[in-house]
Amino acid sequence: LDVDNGAVGDLMSKFKDTASSFHSLKAFAALYPLIIMLRLFKAFSAQPRLALVTRTLASAASDVGHFGIVFVAIFTTYAVMGCALFGRELVEFSTVGRAFATCFRVLMGDFDFDLMREVGRTFAILWFATFMCLVLLVMLNMLLAIIMDTYTNVKSQVTSSETL
């Protein structure tokens, strides 16, 4: 069998170009619904009651951004603590990246406390209790309070709005 290396190289180059184009198209297809959603938000401004939600989000953006900085700092601290306390024994905390994912899962209610308790009962209880109290109860309720306070302010500005 006589193979032309130049032709095979050209074919492989075309395959790479096609694969690159496919990945670009896939990224665009994934981002396009986000663009449509943002355009819907713009259209909501024509109806006062619908605009209430978008104005609330826009008005709260600065406060939510500052809250996000504090939240990320606290969340990162707990992820690193989890990695240091449980990382050698639990694969869920073996790297900082996995610890972030596990902390998020704990925040969503998907966790196995018994595994953490087997590693170290006292540390598991302290880590888990303080994480749940500080991150779940205090920080997420603070986020809700920021958004609700902004919603109240924006709603007071929109007094006599027509409904759909």
PDB file of N, CA, C and O in Angstrom, residues 43-52 55 161-164:
ATOM      1  N   ALA A  43     -36.654  43.790  26.596  1.00  0.00           N
ATOM      2  CA  ALA A  43     -38.059  43.906  26.197  1.00  0.00           C
ATOM      3  C   ALA A  43     -38.976  44.052  27.412  1.00  0.00           C
ATOM      4  O   ALA A  43     -40.035  44.680  27.319  1.00  0.00           O
ATOM      5  N   PHE A  44     -38.586  43.496  28.543  1.00  0.00           N
ATOM      6  CA  PHE A  44     -39.402  43.607  29.755  1.00  0.00           C
ATOM      7  C   PHE A  44     -39.542  45.042  30.224  1.00  0.00           C
ATOM      8  O   PHE A  44     -40.486  45.380  30.944  1.00  0.00           O
ATOM      9  N   SER A  45     -38.616  45.906  29.840  1.00  0.00           N
ATOM     10  CA  SER A  45     -38.681  47.295  30.301  1.00  0.00           C
ATOM     11  C   SER A  45     -39.905  48.028  29.764  1.00  0.00           C
ATOM     12  O   SER A  45     -40.281  49.070  30.294  1.00  0.00           O
ATOM     13  N   ALA A  46     -40.549  47.489  28.743  1.00  0.00           N
ATOM     14  CA  ALA A  46     -41.742  48.131  28.186  1.00  0.00           C
ATOM     15  C   ALA A  46     -42.958  47.950  29.088  1.00  0.00           C
ATOM     16  O   ALA A  46     -43.889  48.753  29.036  1.00  0.00           O
ATOM     17  N   GLN A  47     -42.982  46.943  29.923  1.00  0.00           N
ATOM     18  CA  GLN A  47     -44.102  46.688  30.825  1.00  0.00           C
ATOM     19  C   GLN A  47     -43.622  46.930  32.255  1.00  0.00           C
ATOM     20  O   GLN A  47     -42.678  46.298  32.718  1.00  0.00           O
ATOM     21  N   PRO A  48     -44.246  47.858  32.975  1.00  0.00           N
ATOM     22  CA  PRO A  48     -43.734  48.267  34.283  1.00  0.00           C
ATOM     23  C   PRO A  48     -43.589  47.131  35.308  1.00  0.00           C
ATOM     24  O   PRO A  48     -42.604  47.095  36.046  1.00  0.00           O
ATOM     25  N   ARG A  49     -44.540  46.224  35.365  1.00  0.00           N
ATOM     26  CA  ARG A  49     -44.447  45.149  36.356  1.00  0.00           C
ATOM     27  C   ARG A  49     -43.313  44.181  36.038  1.00  0.00           C
ATOM     28  O   ARG A  49     -42.669  43.662  36.938  1.00  0.00           O
ATOM     29  N   LEU A  50     -43.103  43.904  34.757  1.00  0.00           N
ATOM     30  CA  LEU A  50     -41.991  43.040  34.371  1.00  0.00           C
ATOM     31  C   LEU A  50     -40.653  43.761  34.548  1.00  0.00           C
ATOM     32  O   LEU A  50     -39.649  43.151  34.919  1.00  0.00           O
ATOM     33  N   ALA A  51     -40.676  45.061  34.300  1.00  0.00           N
ATOM     34  CA  ALA A  51     -39.460  45.853  34.460  1.00  0.00           C
ATOM     35  C   ALA A  51     -39.023  45.920  35.922  1.00  0.00           C
ATOM     36  O   ALA A  51     -37.848  46.160  36.210  1.00  0.00           O
ATOM     37  N   LEU A  52     -39.954  45.683  36.837  1.00  0.00           N
ATOM     38  CA  LEU A  52     -39.634  45.699  38.260  1.00  0.00           C
ATOM     39  C   LEU A  52     -38.531  44.696  38.592  1.00  0.00           C
ATOM     40  O   LEU A  52     -37.598  44.998  39.340  1.00  0.00           O
ATOM     41  N   ARG A  55     -35.183  45.906  36.917  1.00  0.00           N
ATOM     42  CA  ARG A  55     -34.662  47.082  37.643  1.00  0.00           C
ATOM     43  C   ARG A  55     -34.112  46.687  39.003  1.00  0.00           C
ATOM     44  O   ARG A  55     -33.121  47.250  39.458  1.00  0.00           O
ATOM     45  N   SER A 161     -48.774  50.897  38.389  1.00  0.00           N
ATOM     46  CA  SER A 161     -48.384  50.191  37.175  1.00  0.00           C
ATOM     47  C   SER A 161     -49.533  49.346  36.660  1.00  0.00           C
ATOM     48  O   SER A 161     -50.284  48.775  37.430  1.00  0.00           O
ATOM     49  N   GLU A 162     -49.624  49.280  35.362  1.00  0.00           N
ATOM     50  CA  GLU A 162     -50.609  48.402  34.756  1.00  0.00           C
ATOM     51  C   GLU A 162     -50.084  46.970  34.771  1.00  0.00           C
ATOM     52  O   GLU A 162     -48.902  46.727  34.620  1.00  0.00           O
ATOM     53  N   THR A 163     -51.002  46.029  34.922  1.00  0.00           N
ATOM     54  CA  THR A 163     -50.598  44.624  34.865  1.00  0.00           C
ATOM     55  C   THR A 163     -50.839  44.084  33.465  1.00  0.00           C
ATOM     56  O   THR A 163     -51.452  44.738  32.632  1.00  0.00           O
ATOM     57  N   LEU A 164     -50.384  42.882  33.240  1.00  0.00           N
ATOM     58  CA  LEU A 164     -50.579  42.263  31.916  1.00  0.00           C
ATOM     59  C   LEU A 164     -52.003  41.960  31.653  1.00  0.00           C
ATOM     60  O   LEU A 164     -52.870  41.575  32.055  1.00  0.00           O
TER      61      LEU A 164
END
